[in-house]
Short mmCIF file of C-alpha atoms in Angstrom, two decimals:
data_model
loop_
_atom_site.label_atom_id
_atom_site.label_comp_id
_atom_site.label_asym_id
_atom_site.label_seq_id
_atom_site.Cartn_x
_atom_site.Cartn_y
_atom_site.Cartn_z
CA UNK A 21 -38.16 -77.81 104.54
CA UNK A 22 -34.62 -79.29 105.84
CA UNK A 23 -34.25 -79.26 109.56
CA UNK A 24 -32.61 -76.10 111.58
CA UNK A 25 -29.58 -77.63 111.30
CA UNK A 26 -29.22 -77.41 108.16
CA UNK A 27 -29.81 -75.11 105.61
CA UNK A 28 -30.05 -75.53 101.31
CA UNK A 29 -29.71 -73.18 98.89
CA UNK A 30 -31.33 -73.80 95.38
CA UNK A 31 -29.79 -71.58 92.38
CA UNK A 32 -29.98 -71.44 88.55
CA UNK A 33 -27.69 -70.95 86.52
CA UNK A 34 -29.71 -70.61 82.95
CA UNK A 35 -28.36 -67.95 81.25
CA UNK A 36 -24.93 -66.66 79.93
CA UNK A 37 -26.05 -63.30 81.16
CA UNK A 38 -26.38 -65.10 85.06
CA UNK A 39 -22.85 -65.96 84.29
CA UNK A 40 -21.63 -62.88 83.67
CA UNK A 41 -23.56 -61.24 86.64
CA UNK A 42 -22.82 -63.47 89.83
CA UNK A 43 -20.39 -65.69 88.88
CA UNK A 44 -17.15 -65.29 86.71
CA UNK A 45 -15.29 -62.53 88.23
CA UNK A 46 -13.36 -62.28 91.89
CA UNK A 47 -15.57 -61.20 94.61
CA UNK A 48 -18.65 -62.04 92.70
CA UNK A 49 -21.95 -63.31 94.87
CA UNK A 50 -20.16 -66.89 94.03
CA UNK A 51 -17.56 -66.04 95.28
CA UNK A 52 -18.79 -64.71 98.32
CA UNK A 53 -21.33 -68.04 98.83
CA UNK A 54 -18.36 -70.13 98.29
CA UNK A 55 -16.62 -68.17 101.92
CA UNK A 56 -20.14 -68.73 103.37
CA UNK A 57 -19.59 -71.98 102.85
CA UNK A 58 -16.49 -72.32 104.56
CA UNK A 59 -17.57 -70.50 107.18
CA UNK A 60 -21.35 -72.65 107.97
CA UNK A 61 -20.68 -76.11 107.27
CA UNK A 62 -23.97 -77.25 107.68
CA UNK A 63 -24.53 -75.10 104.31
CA UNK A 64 -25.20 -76.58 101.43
CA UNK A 65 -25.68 -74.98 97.85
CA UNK A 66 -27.53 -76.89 94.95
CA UNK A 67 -26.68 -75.10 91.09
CA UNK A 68 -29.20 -76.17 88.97
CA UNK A 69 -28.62 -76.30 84.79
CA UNK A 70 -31.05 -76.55 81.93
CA UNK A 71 -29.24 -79.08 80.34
CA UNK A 72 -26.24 -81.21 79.58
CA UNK A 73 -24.92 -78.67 77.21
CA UNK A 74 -24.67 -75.84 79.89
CA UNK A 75 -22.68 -78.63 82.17
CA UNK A 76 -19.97 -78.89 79.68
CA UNK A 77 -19.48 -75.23 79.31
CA UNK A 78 -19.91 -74.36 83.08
CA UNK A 79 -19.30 -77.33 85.10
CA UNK A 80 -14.87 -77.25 85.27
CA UNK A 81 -15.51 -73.83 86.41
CA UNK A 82 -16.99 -75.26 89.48
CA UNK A 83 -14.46 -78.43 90.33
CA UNK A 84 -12.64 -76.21 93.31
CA UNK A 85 -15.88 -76.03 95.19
CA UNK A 86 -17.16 -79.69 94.76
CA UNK A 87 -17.58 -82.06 97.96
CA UNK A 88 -20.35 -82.19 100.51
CA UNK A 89 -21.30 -78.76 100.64
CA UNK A 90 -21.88 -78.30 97.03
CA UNK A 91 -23.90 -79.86 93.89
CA UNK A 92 -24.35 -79.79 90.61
CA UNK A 93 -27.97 -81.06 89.78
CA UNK A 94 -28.76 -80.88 85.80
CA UNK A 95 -33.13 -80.73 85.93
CA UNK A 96 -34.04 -80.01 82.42
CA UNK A 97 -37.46 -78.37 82.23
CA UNK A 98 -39.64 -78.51 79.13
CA UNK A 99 -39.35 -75.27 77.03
CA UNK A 100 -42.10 -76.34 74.62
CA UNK A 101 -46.02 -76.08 75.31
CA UNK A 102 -47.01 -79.29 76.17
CA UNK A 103 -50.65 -78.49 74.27
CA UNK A 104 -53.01 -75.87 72.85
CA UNK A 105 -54.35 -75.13 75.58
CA UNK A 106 -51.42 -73.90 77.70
CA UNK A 107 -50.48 -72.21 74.60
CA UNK A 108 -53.42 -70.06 74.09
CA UNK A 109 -53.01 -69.39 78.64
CA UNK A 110 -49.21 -68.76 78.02
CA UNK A 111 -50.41 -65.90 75.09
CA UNK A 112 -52.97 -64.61 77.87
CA UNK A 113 -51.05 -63.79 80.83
CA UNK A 114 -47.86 -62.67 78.67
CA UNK A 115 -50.24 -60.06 76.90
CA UNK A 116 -51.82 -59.02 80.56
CA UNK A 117 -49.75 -55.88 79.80
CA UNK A 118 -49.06 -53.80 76.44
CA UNK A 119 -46.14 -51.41 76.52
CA UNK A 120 -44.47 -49.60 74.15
CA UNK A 121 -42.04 -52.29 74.09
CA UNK A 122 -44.90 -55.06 73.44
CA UNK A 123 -46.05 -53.10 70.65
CA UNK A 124 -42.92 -52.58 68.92
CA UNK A 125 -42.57 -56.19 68.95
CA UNK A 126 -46.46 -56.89 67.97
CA UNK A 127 -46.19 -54.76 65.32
CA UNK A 128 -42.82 -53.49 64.02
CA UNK A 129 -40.69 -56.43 65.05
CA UNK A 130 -37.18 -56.05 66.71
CA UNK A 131 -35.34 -57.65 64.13
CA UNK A 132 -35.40 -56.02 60.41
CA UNK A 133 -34.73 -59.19 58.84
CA UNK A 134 -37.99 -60.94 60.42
CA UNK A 135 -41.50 -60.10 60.27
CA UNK A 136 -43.49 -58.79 63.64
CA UNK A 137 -44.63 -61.56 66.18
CA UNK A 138 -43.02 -64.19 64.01
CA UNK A 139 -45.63 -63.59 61.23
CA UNK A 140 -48.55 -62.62 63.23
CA UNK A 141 -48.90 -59.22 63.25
CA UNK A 142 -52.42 -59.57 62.60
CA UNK A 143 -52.82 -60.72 66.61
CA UNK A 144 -51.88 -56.94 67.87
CA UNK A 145 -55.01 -56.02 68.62
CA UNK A 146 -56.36 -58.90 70.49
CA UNK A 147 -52.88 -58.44 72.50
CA UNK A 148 -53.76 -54.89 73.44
CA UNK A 149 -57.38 -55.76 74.26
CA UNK A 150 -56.41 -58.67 76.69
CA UNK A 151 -53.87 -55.87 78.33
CA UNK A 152 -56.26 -52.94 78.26
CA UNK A 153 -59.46 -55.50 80.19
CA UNK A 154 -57.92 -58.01 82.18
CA UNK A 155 -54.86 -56.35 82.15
CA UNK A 156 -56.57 -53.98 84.59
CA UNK A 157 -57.39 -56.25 87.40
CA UNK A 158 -54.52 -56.02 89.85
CA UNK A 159 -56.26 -59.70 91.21
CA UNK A 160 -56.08 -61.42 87.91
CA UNK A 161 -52.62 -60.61 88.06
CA UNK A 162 -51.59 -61.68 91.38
CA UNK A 163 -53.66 -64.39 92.38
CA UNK A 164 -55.52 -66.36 89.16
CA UNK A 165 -52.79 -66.49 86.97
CA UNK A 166 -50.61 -68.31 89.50
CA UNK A 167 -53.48 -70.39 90.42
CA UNK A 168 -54.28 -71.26 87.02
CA UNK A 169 -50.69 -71.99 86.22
CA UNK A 170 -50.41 -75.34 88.24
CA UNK A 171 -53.75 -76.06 86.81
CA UNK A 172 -52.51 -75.62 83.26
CA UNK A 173 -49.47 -76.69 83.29
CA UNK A 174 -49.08 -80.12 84.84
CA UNK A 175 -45.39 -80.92 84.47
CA UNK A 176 -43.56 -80.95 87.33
CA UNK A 177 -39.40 -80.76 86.11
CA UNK A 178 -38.13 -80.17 89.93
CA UNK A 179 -40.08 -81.62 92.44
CA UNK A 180 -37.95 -84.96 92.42
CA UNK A 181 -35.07 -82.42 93.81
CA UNK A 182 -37.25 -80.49 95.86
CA UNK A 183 -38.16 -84.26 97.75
CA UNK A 184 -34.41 -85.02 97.65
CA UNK A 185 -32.80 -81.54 98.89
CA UNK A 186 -35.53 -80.07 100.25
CA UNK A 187 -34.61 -76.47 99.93
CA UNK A 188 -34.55 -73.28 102.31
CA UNK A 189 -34.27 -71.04 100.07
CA UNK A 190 -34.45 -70.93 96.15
CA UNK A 191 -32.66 -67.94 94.21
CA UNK A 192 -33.77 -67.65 90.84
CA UNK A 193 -31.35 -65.13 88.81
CA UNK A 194 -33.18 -64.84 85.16
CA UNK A 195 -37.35 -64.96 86.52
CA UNK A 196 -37.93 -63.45 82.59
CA UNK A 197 -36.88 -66.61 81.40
CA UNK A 198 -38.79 -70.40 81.46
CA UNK A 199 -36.90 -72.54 83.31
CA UNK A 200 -36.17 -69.92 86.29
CA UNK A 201 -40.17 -69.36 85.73
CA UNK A 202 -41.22 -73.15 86.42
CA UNK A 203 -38.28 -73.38 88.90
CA UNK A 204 -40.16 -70.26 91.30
CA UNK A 205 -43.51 -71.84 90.62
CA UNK A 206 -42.24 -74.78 92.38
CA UNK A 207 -40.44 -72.98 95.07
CA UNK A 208 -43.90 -71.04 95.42
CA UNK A 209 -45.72 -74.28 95.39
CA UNK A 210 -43.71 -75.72 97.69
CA UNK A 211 -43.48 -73.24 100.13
CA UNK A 212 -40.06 -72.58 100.30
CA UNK A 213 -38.40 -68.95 100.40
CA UNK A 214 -37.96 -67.21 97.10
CA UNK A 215 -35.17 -64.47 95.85
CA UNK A 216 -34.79 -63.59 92.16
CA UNK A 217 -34.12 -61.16 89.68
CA UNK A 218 -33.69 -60.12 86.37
CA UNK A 219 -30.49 -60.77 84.09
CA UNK A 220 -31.20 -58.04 82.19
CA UNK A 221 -33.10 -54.16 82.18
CA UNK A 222 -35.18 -55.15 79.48
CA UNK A 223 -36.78 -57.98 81.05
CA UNK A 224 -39.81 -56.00 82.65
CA UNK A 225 -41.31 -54.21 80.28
CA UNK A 226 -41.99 -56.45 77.39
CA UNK A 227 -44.24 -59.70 78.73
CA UNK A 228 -46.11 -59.73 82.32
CA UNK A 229 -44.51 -62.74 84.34
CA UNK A 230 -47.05 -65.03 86.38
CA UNK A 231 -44.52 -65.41 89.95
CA UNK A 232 -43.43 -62.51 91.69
CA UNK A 233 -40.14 -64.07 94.07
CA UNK A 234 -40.69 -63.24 97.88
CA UNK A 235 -37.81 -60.32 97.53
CA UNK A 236 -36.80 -59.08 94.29
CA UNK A 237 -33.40 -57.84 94.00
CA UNK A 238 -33.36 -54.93 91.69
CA UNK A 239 -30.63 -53.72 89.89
CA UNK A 240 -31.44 -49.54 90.13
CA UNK A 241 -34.47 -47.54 91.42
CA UNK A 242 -35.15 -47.84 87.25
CA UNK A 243 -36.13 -51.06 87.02
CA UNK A 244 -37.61 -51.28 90.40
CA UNK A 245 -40.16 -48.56 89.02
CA UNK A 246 -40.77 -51.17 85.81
CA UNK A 247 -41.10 -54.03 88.60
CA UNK A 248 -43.66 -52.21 90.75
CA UNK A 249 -45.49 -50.28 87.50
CA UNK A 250 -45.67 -53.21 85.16
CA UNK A 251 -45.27 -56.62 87.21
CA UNK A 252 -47.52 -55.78 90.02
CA UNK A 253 -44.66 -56.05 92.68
CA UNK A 254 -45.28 -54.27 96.30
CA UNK A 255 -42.67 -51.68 96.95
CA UNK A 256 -41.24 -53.11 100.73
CA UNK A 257 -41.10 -56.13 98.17
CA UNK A 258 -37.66 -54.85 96.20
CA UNK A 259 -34.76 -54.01 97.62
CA UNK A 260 -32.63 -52.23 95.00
CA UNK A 261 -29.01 -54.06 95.33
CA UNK A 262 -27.22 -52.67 91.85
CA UNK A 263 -25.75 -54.27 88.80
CA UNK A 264 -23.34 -56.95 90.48
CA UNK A 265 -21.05 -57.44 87.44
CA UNK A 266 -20.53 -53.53 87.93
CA UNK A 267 -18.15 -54.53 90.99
CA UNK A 268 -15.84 -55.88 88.67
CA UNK A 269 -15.97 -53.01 85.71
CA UNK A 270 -15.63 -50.37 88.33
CA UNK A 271 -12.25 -52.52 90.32
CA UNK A 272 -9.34 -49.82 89.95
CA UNK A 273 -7.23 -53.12 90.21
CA UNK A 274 -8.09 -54.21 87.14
CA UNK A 275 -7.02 -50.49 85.48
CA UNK A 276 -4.38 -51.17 82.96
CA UNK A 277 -2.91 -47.56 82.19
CA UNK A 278 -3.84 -45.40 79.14
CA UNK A 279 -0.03 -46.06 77.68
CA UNK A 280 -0.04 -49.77 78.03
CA UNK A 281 -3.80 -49.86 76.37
CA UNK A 282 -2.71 -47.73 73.79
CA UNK A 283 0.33 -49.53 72.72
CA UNK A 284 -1.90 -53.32 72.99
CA UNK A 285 -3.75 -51.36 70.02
CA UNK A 286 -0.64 -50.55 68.48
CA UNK A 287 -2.15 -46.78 68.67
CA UNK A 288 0.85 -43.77 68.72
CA UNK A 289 1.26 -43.47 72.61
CA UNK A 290 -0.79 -39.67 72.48
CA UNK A 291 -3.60 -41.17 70.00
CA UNK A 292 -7.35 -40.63 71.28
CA UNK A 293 -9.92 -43.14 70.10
CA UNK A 294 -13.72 -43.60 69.35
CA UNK A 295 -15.39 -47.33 70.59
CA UNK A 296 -18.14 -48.20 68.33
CA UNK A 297 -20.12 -50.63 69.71
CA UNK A 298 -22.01 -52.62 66.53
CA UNK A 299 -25.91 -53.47 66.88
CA UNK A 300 -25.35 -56.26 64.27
CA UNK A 301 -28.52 -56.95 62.12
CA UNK A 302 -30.48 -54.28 64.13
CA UNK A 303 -28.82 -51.52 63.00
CA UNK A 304 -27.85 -52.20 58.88
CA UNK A 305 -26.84 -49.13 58.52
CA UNK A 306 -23.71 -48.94 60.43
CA UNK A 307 -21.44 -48.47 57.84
CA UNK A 308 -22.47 -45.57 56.55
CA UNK A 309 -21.94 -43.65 60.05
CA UNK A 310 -18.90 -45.32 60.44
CA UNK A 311 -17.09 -44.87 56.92
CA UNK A 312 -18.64 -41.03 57.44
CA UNK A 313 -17.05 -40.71 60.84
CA UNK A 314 -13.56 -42.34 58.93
CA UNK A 315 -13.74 -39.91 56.82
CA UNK A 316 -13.85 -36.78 58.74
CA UNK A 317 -10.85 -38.50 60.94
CA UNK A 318 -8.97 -38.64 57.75
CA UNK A 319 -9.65 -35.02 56.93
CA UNK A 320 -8.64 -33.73 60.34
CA UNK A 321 -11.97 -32.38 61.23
CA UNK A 322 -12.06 -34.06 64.20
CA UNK A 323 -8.37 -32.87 65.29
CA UNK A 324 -5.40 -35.07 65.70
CA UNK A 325 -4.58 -38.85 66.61
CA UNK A 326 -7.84 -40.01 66.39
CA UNK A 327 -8.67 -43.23 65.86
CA UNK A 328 -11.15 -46.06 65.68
CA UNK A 329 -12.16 -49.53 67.97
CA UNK A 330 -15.09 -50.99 66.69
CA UNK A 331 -16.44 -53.98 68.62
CA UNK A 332 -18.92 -56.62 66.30
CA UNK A 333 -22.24 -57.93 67.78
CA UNK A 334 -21.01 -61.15 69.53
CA UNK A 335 -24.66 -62.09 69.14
CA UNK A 336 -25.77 -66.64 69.69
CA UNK A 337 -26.94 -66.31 65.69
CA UNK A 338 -24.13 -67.19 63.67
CA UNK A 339 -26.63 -65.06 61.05
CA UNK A 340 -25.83 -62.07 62.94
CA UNK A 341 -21.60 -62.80 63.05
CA UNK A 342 -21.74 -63.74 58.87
CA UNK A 343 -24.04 -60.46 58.81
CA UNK A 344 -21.43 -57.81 60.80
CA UNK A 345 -18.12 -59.74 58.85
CA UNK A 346 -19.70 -58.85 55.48
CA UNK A 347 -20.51 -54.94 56.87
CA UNK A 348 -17.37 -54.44 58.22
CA UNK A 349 -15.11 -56.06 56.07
CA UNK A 350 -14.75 -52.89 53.74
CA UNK A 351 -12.59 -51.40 57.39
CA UNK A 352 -10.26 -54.40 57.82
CA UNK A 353 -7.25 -52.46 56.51
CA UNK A 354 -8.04 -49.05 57.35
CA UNK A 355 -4.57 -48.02 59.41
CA UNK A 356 -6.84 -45.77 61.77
CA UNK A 357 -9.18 -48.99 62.64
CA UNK A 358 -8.82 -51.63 65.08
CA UNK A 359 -11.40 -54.31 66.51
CA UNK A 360 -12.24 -56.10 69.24
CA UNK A 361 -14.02 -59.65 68.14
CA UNK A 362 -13.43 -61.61 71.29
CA UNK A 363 -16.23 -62.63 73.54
CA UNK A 364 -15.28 -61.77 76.88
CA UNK A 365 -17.81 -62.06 79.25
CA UNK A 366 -17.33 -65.33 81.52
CA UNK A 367 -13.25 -65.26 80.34
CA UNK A 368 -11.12 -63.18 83.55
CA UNK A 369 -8.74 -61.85 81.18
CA UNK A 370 -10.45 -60.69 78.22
CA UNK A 371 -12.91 -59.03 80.15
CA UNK A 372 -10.29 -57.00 82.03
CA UNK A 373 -9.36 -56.01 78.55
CA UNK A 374 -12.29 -54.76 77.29
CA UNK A 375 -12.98 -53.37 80.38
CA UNK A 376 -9.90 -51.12 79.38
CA UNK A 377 -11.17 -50.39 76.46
CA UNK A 378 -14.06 -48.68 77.40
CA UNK A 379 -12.68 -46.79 80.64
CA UNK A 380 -10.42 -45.39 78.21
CA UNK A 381 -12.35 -44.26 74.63
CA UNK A 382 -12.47 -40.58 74.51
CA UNK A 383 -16.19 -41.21 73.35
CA UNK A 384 -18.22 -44.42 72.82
CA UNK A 385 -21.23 -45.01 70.22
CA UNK A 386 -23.56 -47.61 70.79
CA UNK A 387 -27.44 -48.52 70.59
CA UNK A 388 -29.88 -49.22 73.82
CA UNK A 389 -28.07 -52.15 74.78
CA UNK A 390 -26.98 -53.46 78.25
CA UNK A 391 -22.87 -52.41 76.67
CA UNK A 392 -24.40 -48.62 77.46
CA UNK A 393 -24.77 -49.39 81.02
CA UNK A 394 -21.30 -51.14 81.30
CA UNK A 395 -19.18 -48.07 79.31
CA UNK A 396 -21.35 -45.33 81.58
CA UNK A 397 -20.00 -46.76 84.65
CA UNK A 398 -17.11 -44.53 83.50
CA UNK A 399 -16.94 -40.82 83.33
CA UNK A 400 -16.80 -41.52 79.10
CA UNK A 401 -19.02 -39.61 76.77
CA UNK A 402 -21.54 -41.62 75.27
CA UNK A 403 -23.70 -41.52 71.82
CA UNK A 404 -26.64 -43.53 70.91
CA UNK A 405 -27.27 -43.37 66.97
CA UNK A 406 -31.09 -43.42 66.26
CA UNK A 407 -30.83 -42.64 61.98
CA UNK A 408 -30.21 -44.68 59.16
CA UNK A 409 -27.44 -43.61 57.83
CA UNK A 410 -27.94 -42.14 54.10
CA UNK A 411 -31.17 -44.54 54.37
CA UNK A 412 -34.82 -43.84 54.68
CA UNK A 413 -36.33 -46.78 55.96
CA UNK A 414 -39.63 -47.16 57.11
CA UNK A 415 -40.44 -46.82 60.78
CA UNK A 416 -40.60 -50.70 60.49
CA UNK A 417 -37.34 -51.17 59.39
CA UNK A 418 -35.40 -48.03 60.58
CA UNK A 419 -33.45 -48.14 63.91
CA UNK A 420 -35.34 -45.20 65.24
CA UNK A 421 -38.28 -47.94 66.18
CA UNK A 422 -35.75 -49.10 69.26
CA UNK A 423 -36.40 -45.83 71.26
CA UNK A 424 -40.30 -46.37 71.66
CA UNK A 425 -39.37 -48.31 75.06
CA UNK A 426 -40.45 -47.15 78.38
CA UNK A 427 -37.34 -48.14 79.89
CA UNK A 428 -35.81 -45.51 78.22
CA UNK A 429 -37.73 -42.56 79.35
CA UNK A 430 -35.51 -42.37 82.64
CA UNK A 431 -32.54 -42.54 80.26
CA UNK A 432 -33.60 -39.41 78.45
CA UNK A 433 -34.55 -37.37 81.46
CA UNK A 434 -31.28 -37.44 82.68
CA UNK A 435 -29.56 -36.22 78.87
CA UNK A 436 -27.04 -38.58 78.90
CA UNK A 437 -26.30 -40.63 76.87
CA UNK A 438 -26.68 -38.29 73.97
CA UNK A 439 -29.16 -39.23 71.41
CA UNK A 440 -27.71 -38.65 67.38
CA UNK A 441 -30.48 -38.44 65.27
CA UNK A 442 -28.61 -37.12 61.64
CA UNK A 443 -25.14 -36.90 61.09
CA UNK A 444 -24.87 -33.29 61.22
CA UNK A 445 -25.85 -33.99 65.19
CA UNK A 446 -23.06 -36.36 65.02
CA UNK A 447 -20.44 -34.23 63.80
CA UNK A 448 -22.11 -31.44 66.42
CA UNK A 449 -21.62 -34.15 69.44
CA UNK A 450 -18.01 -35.87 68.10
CA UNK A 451 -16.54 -31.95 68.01
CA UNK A 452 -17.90 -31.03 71.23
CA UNK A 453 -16.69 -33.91 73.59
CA UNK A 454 -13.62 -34.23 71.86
CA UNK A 455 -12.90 -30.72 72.90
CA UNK A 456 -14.28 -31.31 76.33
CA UNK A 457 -13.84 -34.50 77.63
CA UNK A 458 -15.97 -33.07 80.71
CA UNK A 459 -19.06 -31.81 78.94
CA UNK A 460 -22.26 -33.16 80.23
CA UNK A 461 -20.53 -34.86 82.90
CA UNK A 462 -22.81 -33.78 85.29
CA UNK A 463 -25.48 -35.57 83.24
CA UNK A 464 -23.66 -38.82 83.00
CA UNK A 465 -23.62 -38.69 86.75
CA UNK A 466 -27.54 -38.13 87.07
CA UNK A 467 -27.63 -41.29 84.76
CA UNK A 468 -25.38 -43.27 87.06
CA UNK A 469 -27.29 -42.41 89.71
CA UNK A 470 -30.81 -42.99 88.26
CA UNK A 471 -30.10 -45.98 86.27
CA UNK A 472 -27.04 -47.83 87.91
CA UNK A 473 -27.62 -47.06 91.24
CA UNK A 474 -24.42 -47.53 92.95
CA UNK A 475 -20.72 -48.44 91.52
CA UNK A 476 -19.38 -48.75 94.55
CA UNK A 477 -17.83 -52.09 93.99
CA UNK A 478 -20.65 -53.53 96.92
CA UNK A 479 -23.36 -54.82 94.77
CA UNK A 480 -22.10 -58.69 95.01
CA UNK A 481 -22.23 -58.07 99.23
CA UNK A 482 -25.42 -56.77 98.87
CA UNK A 483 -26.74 -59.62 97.46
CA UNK A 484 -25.16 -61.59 100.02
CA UNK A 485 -26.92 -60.23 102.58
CA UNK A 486 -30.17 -60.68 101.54
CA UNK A 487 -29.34 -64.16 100.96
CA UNK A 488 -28.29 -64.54 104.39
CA UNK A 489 -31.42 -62.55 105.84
CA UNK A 490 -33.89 -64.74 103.75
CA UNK A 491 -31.74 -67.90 105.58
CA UNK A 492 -31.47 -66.42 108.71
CA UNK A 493 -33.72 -63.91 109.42
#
């Protein structure tokens, strides 16, 4: 540990997702760390990247904060096995629990155009049987599969910078993924105090994770249920803190009005619109619910001046962008049809736009993704499409396979969003809220409250403070 006089703060940055949620926007926890630092100069704060590729991308957005007080340390950690035998240990403890979510992906697969556990369907059962004995043992859990971890895995990627900076406190952001997994081991082995979370709600319910951080921050009471339920976390051991890149979506500063949106689209200034948000390669069958949903526009059934945003998967896979060009393509000159194909997230401006875009859809279609969470922080009526289209698919391939997720169990007890299942349901649901904006409303505010937590524009702060509590008691 560094002496009182001192304090150092370790935190990862290993994930575009991490990027969105604590550092891109104004009064993000960054932002917020950077006053601390002004304010304690005997503060210091170490980022730490994967990799030389994440410096380029991330690094100018940090040259107003370099100097004494701040560092940029890139501490690449292996993301291969380094042999069999942490292999077959890394299979173990992953498979420690077996959700509806694990077996989705042990034996349906997530993505239509690949085959279940990468080939190996054929390993479900031993996966259920390691959850469903060991799995069982709260002490297996907790205390060998940590121990056995430093046994098994011998590399040590950040205990040169643990000897150099010798930390006070490490704050790991993305604990579902590797590198924030061997960085916490070290903090654990180490000694040194631990915060962390999850970049994402679907991050607890798919693979058990071997380190549990001191104090979790948890995002809603939701996933602090998954946390406790599934990852064997103590309850006085999360503090629920909300979704920090909520503060921004929810910043009335940042409201452009409906007129100035409108004409940006180059939509009639009293035009209404649907926001289609695309699942890419997990949901083929897209354009058949969209060129359906055209088509009623066209005929009026849906009333007047309605049109159509659709926003393509802006997935890593340049698979997935080829994939959603050649779906879409057939809509490119449609005069009722506009899209969105910017990434945003990380870029100030864009974001604010989209941001616009979804406060202001008179309904919004989408699958189970994190974009549900972002569009409900507004008072917007919301569909999730769980058919095929004019398809029948087999459970394997069909996007009805998505909703076999515990995480989403809280989503349906509150009935909103509104789950399509044929398209007479969608024509049912389209009518209805397009008639009354309000309907359900009071549903949409049980989600908010059960899922999101709080959009009260203090989530950033809140993580803040428990920084500065796990620093200074």
């Amino acid at each position: 540990m560094s002496s009182k006089n001192s304090e150092t703060i370790f935190i990862s940055l290993s994930s575009m997702a991490v990027f969105k949620n604590l550092f891109f926007f104004p009064g993000s926890v960054f932002d917020q760390l950077k006053k601390m630092l002004e304010e304690r100069k005997n503060l210091k704060i170490v980022l730490l990247l994967p990799d030389k590729v994440y410096y380029g991308k991330y690094s100018p957005f940090f040259s107003s904060v370099a100097g004494e007080q701040f560092a940029i340390e890139v501490a690449p950690a292996p993301a291969a096995f380094e042999n069999f035998f942490q292999k077959v240990f890394y299979f173990f403890f992953s498979y420690l629990i077996y959700t509806d979510a694990t077996r989705v992906f042990a034996t349906l697969g997530f993505r239509p155009d690949e085959p279940p556990a990468g080939g190996k369907r054929y390993l479900a059962p031993v996966k259920w049987f390691i959850a469903n004995t060991f799995g069982r043992f709260r002490i297996i859990k907790v205390s060998l599969i940590p121990f056995l971890f430093y046994r098994v895995s011998r590399q040590r990627p950040f205990s040169n910078l643990f000897e150099k900076y010798k930390p006070d406190l490490v704050f790991t952001p993305h604990i579902y993924g590797r590198y924030d997994m061997r960085l916490l081991a070290e903090a654990k082995r180490s000694g040194v105090k631990t915060l962390g979370m999850i970049s994402g709600w679907d991050h607890f319910d798919k693979y058990f994770l071997p380190f549990r951080p001191d104090v979790l921050l948890a995002q809603s009471a939701h996933i602090k249920k998954m946390a406790v339920n599934l990852q064997c976390y103590e309850d006085d051991g999360v503090k629920i803190v909300g979704y920090p890149h909520h503060d921004f979506i929810s910043d009335e500063r940042y409201k452009m009005s409906r007129g100035e949106l409108l004409k940006s689209l180059d939509f009639p200034e009293n035009a209404r619109y649907l926001l289609y948000i695309s699942g890419s390669v997990y949901s083929p069958d897209e354009p058949d619910v969209i060129e359906t949903m055209l088509r009623w526009i066209d005929e009026g059934r849906l009333g007047p001046n309605l049109f159509f945003v659709i926003r393509p998967y802006l997935g890593g896979r340049g698979a997935d962008r080829n994939f959603d060009k050649k779906k879409f393509e057939r809509f490119e000159e449609h005069p009722r049809v506009r899209f969105y194909k910017r990434e945003f997230w990380g870029d100030l401006e864009k974001s604010i736009y989209f941001v616009n875009i979804l406060r202001h859809s008179s309904v919004t279609m989408t699958m189970f993704t994190t974009a549900m969470l972002e569009a409900m922080v507004f008072d917007v009526p919301m569909l999730i499409n769980i058919f095929d289209g004019y398809h029948k698919r087999p459970l394997r391939q069909s996007i009805r396979r998505y909703a076999f997720n515990e995480r989403f169990e809280e989503v349906f007890a509150t009935g909103a969003p509104k789950v399509i299942g044929s398209f007479e349901e969608l024509f049912s649901a389209l009518d209805a809220f397009l008639k009354n904006p309000k309907l359900d409303s009071e549903k949409r505010e049980r989600f908010r409250d059960k899922v999101l937590y709080k959009s009260d524009g203090l989530s950033s702060q809140r993580v803040i403070e428990h920084i500065k509590k796990a620093l200074y008691g």
